[in-house]
GROMACS .gro file of C-alpha atoms in nm:
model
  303
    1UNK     CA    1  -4.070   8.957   4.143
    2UNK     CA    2  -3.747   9.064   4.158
    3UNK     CA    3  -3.753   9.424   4.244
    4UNK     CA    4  -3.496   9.728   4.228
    5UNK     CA    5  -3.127   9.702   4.137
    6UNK     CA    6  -3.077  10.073   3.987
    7UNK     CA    7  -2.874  10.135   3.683
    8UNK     CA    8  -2.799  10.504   3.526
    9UNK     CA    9  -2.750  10.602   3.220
   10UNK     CA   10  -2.742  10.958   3.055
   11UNK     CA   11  -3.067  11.125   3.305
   12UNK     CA   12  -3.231  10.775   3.333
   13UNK     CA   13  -3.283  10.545   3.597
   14UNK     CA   14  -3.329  10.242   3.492
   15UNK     CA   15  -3.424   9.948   3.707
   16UNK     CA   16  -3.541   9.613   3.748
   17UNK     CA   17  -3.614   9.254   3.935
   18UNK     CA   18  -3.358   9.325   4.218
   19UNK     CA   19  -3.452   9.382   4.540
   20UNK     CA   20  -3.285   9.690   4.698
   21UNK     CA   21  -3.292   9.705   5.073
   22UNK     CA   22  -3.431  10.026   5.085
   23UNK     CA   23  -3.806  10.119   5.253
   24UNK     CA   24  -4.042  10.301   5.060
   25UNK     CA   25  -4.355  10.544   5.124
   26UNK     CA   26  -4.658  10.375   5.159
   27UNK     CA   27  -4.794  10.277   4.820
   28UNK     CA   28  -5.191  10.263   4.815
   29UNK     CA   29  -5.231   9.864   4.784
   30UNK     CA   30  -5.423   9.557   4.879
   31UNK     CA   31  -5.234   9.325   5.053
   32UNK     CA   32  -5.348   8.959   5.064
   33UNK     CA   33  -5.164   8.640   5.170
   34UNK     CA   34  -5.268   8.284   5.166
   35UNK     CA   35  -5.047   7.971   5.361
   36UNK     CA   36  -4.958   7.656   5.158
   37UNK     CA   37  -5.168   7.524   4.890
   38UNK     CA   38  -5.496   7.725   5.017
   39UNK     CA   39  -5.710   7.854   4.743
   40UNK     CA   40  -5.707   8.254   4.757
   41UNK     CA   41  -6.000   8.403   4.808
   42UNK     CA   42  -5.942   8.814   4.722
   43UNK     CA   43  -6.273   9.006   4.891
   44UNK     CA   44  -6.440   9.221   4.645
   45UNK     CA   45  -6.337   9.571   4.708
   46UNK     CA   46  -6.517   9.937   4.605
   47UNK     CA   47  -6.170  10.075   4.444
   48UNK     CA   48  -6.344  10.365   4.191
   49UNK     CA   49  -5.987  10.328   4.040
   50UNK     CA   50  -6.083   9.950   3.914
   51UNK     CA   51  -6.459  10.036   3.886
   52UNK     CA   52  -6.343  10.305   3.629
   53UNK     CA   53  -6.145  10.040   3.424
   54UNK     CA   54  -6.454   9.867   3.403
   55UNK     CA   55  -6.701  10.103   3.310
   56UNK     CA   56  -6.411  10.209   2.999
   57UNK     CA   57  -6.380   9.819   2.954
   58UNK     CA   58  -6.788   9.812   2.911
   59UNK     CA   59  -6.801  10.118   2.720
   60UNK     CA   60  -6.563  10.039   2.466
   61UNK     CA   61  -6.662   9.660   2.442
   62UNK     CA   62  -6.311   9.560   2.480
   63UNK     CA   63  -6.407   9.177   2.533
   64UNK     CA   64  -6.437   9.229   2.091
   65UNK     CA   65  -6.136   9.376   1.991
   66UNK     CA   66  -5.818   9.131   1.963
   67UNK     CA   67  -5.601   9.057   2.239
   68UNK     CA   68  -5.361   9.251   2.131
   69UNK     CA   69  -5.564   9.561   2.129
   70UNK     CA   70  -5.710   9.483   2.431
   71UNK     CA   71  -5.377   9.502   2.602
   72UNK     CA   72  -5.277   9.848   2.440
   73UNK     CA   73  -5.637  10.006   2.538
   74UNK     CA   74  -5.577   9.933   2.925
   75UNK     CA   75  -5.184   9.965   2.953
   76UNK     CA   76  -5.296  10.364   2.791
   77UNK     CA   77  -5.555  10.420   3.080
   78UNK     CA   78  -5.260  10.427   3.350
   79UNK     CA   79  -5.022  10.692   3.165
   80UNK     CA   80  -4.907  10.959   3.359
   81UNK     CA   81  -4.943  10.731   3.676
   82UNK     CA   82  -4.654  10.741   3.908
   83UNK     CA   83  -4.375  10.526   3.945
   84UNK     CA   84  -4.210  10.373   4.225
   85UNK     CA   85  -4.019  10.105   4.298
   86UNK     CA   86  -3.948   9.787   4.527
   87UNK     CA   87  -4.319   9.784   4.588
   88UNK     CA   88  -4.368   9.378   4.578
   89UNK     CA   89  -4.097   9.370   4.878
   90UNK     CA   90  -4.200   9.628   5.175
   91UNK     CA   91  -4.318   9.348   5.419
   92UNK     CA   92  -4.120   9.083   5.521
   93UNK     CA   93  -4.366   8.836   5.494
   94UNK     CA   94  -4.472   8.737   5.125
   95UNK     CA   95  -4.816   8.929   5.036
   96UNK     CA   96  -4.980   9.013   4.687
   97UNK     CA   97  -4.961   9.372   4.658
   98UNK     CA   98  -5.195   9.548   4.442
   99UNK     CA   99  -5.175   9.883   4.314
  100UNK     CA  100  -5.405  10.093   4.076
  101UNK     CA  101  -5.219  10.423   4.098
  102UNK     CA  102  -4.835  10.372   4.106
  103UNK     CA  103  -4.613  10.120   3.988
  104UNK     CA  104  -4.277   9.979   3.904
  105UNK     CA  105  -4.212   9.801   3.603
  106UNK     CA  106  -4.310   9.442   3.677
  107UNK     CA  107  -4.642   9.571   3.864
  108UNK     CA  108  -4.739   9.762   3.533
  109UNK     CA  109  -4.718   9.459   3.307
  110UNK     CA  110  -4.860   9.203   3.521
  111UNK     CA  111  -5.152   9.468   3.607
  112UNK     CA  112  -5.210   9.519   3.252
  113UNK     CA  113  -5.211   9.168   3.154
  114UNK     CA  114  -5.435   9.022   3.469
  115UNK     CA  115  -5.673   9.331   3.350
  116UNK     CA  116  -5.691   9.235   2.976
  117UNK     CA  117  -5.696   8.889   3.048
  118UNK     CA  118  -6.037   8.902   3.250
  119UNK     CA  119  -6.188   9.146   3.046
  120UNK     CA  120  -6.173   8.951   2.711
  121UNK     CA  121  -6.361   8.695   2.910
  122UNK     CA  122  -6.623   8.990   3.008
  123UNK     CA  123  -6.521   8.889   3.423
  124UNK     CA  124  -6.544   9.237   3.587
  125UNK     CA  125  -6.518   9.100   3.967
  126UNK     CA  126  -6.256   9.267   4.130
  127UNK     CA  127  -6.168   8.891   4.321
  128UNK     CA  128  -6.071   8.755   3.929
  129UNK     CA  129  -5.848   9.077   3.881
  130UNK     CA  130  -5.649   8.987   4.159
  131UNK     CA  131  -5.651   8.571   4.135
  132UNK     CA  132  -5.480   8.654   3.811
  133UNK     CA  133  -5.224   8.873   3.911
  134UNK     CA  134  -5.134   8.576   4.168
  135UNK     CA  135  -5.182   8.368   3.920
  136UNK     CA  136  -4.866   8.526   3.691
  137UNK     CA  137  -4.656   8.613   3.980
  138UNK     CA  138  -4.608   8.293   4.146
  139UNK     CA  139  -4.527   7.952   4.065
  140UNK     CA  140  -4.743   7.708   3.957
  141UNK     CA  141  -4.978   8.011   4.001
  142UNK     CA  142  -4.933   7.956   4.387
  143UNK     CA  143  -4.866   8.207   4.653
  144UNK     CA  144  -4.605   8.022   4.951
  145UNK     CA  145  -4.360   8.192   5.067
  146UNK     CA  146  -4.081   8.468   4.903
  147UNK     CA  147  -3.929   8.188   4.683
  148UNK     CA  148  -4.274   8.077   4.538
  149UNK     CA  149  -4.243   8.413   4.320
  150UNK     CA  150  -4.089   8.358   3.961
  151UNK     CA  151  -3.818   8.626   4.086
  152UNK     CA  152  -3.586   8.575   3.706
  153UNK     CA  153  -3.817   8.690   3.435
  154UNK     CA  154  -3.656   8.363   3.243
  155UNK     CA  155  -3.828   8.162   3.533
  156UNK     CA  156  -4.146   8.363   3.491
  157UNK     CA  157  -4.140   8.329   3.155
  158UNK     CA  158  -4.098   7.939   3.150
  159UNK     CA  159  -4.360   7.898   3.433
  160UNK     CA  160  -4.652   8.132   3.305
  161UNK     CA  161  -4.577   7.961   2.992
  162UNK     CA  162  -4.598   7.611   3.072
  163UNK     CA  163  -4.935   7.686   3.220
  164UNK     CA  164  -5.099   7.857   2.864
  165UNK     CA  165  -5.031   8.215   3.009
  166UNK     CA  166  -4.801   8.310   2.723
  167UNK     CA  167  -4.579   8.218   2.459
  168UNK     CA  168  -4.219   8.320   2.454
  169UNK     CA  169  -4.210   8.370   2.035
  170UNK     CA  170  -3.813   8.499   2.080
  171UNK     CA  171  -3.699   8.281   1.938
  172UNK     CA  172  -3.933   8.250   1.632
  173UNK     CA  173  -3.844   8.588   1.615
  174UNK     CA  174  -3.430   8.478   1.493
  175UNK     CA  175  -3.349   8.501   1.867
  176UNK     CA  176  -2.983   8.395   1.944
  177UNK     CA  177  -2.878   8.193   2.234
  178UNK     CA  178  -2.809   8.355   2.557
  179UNK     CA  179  -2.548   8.120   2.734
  180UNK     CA  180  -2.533   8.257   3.088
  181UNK     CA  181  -2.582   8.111   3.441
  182UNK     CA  182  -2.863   8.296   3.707
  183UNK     CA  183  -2.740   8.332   4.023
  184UNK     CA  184  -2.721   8.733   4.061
  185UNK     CA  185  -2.956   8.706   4.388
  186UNK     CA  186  -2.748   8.403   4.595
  187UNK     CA  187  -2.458   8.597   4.491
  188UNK     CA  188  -2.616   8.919   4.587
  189UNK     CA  189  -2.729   8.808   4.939
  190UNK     CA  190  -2.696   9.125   5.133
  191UNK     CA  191  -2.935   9.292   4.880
  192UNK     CA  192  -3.226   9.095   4.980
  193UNK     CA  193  -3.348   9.136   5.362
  194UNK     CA  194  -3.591   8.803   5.311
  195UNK     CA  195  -3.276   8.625   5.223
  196UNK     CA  196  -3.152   8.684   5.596
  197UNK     CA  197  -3.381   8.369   5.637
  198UNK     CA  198  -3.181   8.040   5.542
  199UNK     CA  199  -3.485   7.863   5.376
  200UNK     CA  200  -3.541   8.158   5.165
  201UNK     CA  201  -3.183   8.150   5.058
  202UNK     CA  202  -3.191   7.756   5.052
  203UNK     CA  203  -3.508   7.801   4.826
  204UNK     CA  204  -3.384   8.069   4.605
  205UNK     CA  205  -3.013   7.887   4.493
  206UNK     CA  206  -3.242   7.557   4.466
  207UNK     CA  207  -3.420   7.767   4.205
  208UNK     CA  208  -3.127   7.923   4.074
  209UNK     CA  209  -2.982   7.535   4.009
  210UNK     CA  210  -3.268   7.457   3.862
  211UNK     CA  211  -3.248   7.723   3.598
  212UNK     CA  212  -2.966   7.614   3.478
  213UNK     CA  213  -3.175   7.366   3.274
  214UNK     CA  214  -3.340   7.681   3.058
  215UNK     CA  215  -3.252   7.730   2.714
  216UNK     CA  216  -3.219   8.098   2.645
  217UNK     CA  217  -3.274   8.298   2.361
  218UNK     CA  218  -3.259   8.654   2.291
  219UNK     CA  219  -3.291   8.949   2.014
  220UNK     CA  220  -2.951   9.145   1.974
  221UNK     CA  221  -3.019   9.489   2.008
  222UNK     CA  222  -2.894   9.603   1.643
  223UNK     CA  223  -3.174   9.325   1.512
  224UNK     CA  224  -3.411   9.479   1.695
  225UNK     CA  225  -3.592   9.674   1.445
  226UNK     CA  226  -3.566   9.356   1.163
  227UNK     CA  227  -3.891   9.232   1.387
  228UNK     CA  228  -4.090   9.519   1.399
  229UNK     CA  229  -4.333   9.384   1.124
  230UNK     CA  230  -4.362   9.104   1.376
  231UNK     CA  231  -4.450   9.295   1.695
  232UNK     CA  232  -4.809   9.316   1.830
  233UNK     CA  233  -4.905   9.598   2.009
  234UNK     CA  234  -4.872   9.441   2.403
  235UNK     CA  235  -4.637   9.223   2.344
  236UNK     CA  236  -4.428   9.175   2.631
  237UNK     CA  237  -4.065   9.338   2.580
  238UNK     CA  238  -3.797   9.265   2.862
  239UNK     CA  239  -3.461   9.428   2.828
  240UNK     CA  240  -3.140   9.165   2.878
  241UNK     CA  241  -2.839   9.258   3.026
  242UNK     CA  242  -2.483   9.147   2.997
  243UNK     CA  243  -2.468   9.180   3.410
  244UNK     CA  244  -2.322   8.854   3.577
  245UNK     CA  245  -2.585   8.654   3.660
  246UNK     CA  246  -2.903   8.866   3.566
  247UNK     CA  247  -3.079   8.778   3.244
  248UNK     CA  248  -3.322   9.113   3.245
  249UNK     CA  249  -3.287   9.461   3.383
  250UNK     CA  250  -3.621   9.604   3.250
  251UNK     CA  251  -3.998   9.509   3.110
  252UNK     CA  252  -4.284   9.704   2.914
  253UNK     CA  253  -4.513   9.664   2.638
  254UNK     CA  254  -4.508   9.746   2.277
  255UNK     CA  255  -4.693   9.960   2.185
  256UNK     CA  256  -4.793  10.031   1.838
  257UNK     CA  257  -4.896  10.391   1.703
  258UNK     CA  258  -5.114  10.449   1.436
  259UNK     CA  259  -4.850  10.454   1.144
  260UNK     CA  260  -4.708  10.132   1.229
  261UNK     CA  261  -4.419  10.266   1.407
  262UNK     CA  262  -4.307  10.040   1.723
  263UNK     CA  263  -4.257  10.225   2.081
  264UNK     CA  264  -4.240  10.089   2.447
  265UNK     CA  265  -4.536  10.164   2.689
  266UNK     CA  266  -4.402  10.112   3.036
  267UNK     CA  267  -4.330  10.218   3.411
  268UNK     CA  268  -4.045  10.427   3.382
  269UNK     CA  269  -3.786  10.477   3.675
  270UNK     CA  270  -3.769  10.851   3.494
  271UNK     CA  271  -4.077  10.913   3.719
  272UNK     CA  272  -4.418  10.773   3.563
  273UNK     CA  273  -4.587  10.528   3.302
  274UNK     CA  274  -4.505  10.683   2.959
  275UNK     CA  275  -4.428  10.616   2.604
  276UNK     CA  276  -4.132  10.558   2.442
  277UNK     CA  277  -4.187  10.702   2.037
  278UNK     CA  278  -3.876  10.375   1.920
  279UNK     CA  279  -3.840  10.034   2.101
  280UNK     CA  280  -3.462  10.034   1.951
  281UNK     CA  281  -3.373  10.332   2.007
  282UNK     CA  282  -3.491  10.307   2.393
  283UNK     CA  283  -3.317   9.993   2.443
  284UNK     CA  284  -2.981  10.111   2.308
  285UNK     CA  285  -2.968  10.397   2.614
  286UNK     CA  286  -3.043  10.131   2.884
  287UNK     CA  287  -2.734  10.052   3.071
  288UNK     CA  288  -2.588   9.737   2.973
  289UNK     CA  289  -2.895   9.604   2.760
  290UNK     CA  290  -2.777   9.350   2.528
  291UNK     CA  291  -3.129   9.322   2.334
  292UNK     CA  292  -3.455   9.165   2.403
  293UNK     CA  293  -3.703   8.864   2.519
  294UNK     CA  294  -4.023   8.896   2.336
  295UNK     CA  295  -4.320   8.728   2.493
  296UNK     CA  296  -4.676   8.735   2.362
  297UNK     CA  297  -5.024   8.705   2.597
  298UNK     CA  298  -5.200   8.394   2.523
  299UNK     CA  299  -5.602   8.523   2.424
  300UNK     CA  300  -5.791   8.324   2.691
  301UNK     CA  301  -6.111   8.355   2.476
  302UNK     CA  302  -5.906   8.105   2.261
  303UNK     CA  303  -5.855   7.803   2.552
   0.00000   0.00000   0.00000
């Protein structure tokens, strides 16, 4: 994904799908590559972080609550964890990373979502957990190479959708169009050490062209509380920017509370997965953010 362009506003740092050429401390992970259309085959692993989802999975008999609850139980079981960024770009040569204890945005959701996925089907094999997680990153669900990765959320939007992941209900939602061109990462070269390579960069403004095809929609930010008798708790929230080229800056969750009011679960560049109490009122304070893709997890349970 596209990993760590920083943006301030008032205390917060807020970030997103940019790489930053920056090394980071070593984030506990799993690292797992595959070549060219090979099936992956993640080895089962003793992690009593994932065991513990499990046994709260079990305990709590997730696999019969709805999906949407589902999603809200797990994202809650990583709050407080830390946050860090640019951690699906510290080698050089594309690997799934993995992480259980720290995160940056785009790890926390797809984590969430690869978790809640396999345990409305009642799979608890640690091998599923991470097939899944490949299976929302990349295109076509296929790990090969830096430019297989859906790097624009747009692109992993359109892909994960295409293949019964998700729906993208923005525009059901009153969503206007969005009427911009992606190319902040050719443009951006120098951010992105893998782009040194010419394929990569070859691959990535192939993409880019190709995007050009997507018909974008988005939720202004003063609408976005006229939907909040729409939202499901997990729905996915990403923030969109008015930054040349870029169509997102940031991603969570909704999350609902008990009195129906709407908030944002999510990794936050502040310093750790936390709650935000208002969904508008967060996105109004992120730099630039121009509203809102809203994108809802297909229940597998239902295929």
């Amino acid at each position: 994904m596209i990993n760590s362009i920083i943006f301030s506003n008032r205390s917060t740092m807020f970030l997103n799908w940019i790489t930053l050429p920056y090394l980071l401390m070593n984030p506990v992970l799993i690292p797992l590559s595959i070549a060219r259309s090979e099936t992956i085959l993640a080895q089962e692993v003793s992690d009593p972080n994932y065991q513990k989802l499990v046994q709260y999975a079990q305990n709590q008999q997730l696999d019969r609550l709805a999906m949407a609850d589902i999603i809200q139980n797990i994202a809650t079981q990583f709050l407080g964890a830390k946050y860090q960024a640019g951690l699906l770009d510290r080698s050089a040569t594309e690997k799934l990373f993995i992480s259980l204890k720290e995160f940056d945005c785009v790890l926390f959701v797809e984590t969430v979502l690869a978790l809640s996925h396999n345990f409305a089907l009642k799979n608890y094999q640690y091998s599923a957990f991470s097939q899944q997680v490949l299976n929302q990153r990349y295109r076509h669900g296929i790990l090969d190479g830096y430019c297989s990765r859906l790097h624009y959320f747009s692109d992993w939007i359109n892909d994960n959708q295409k293949r019964g992941n998700l729906e993208n209900i923005t525009q059901k939602l009153g969503g206007i169009t969005l009427d911009k061109k992606l190319n902040f990462i050719s443009k951006n070269r120098p951010l992105y050490p893998q782009l040194k390579t010419q394929s990569n960069y070859d691959c990535i403004q192939q993409v880019e062209k190709q995007l050009e095809s997507l018909s974008l929609t988005y939720i202004p930010t003063a609408k976005i509380k006229d939907i909040y008798p729409q939202l499901q708790a997990g729905d996915i929230i990403s923030v969109v920017t008015n930054i040349a080229g870029l169509d997102t800056t940031h991603i969570g969750l909704v999350y609902r509370f008990p009195d129906g009011k709407i908030g944002l679960i999510h990794a936050s560049p502040a310093g750790q997965v936390t709650i935000a109490k208002d969904l508008e009122k967060y996105i109004t304070k992120v730099d630039k953010a121009i509203g809102i893709f809203v994108v809802r997890s297909l229940d597998p349970r239902n295929r």
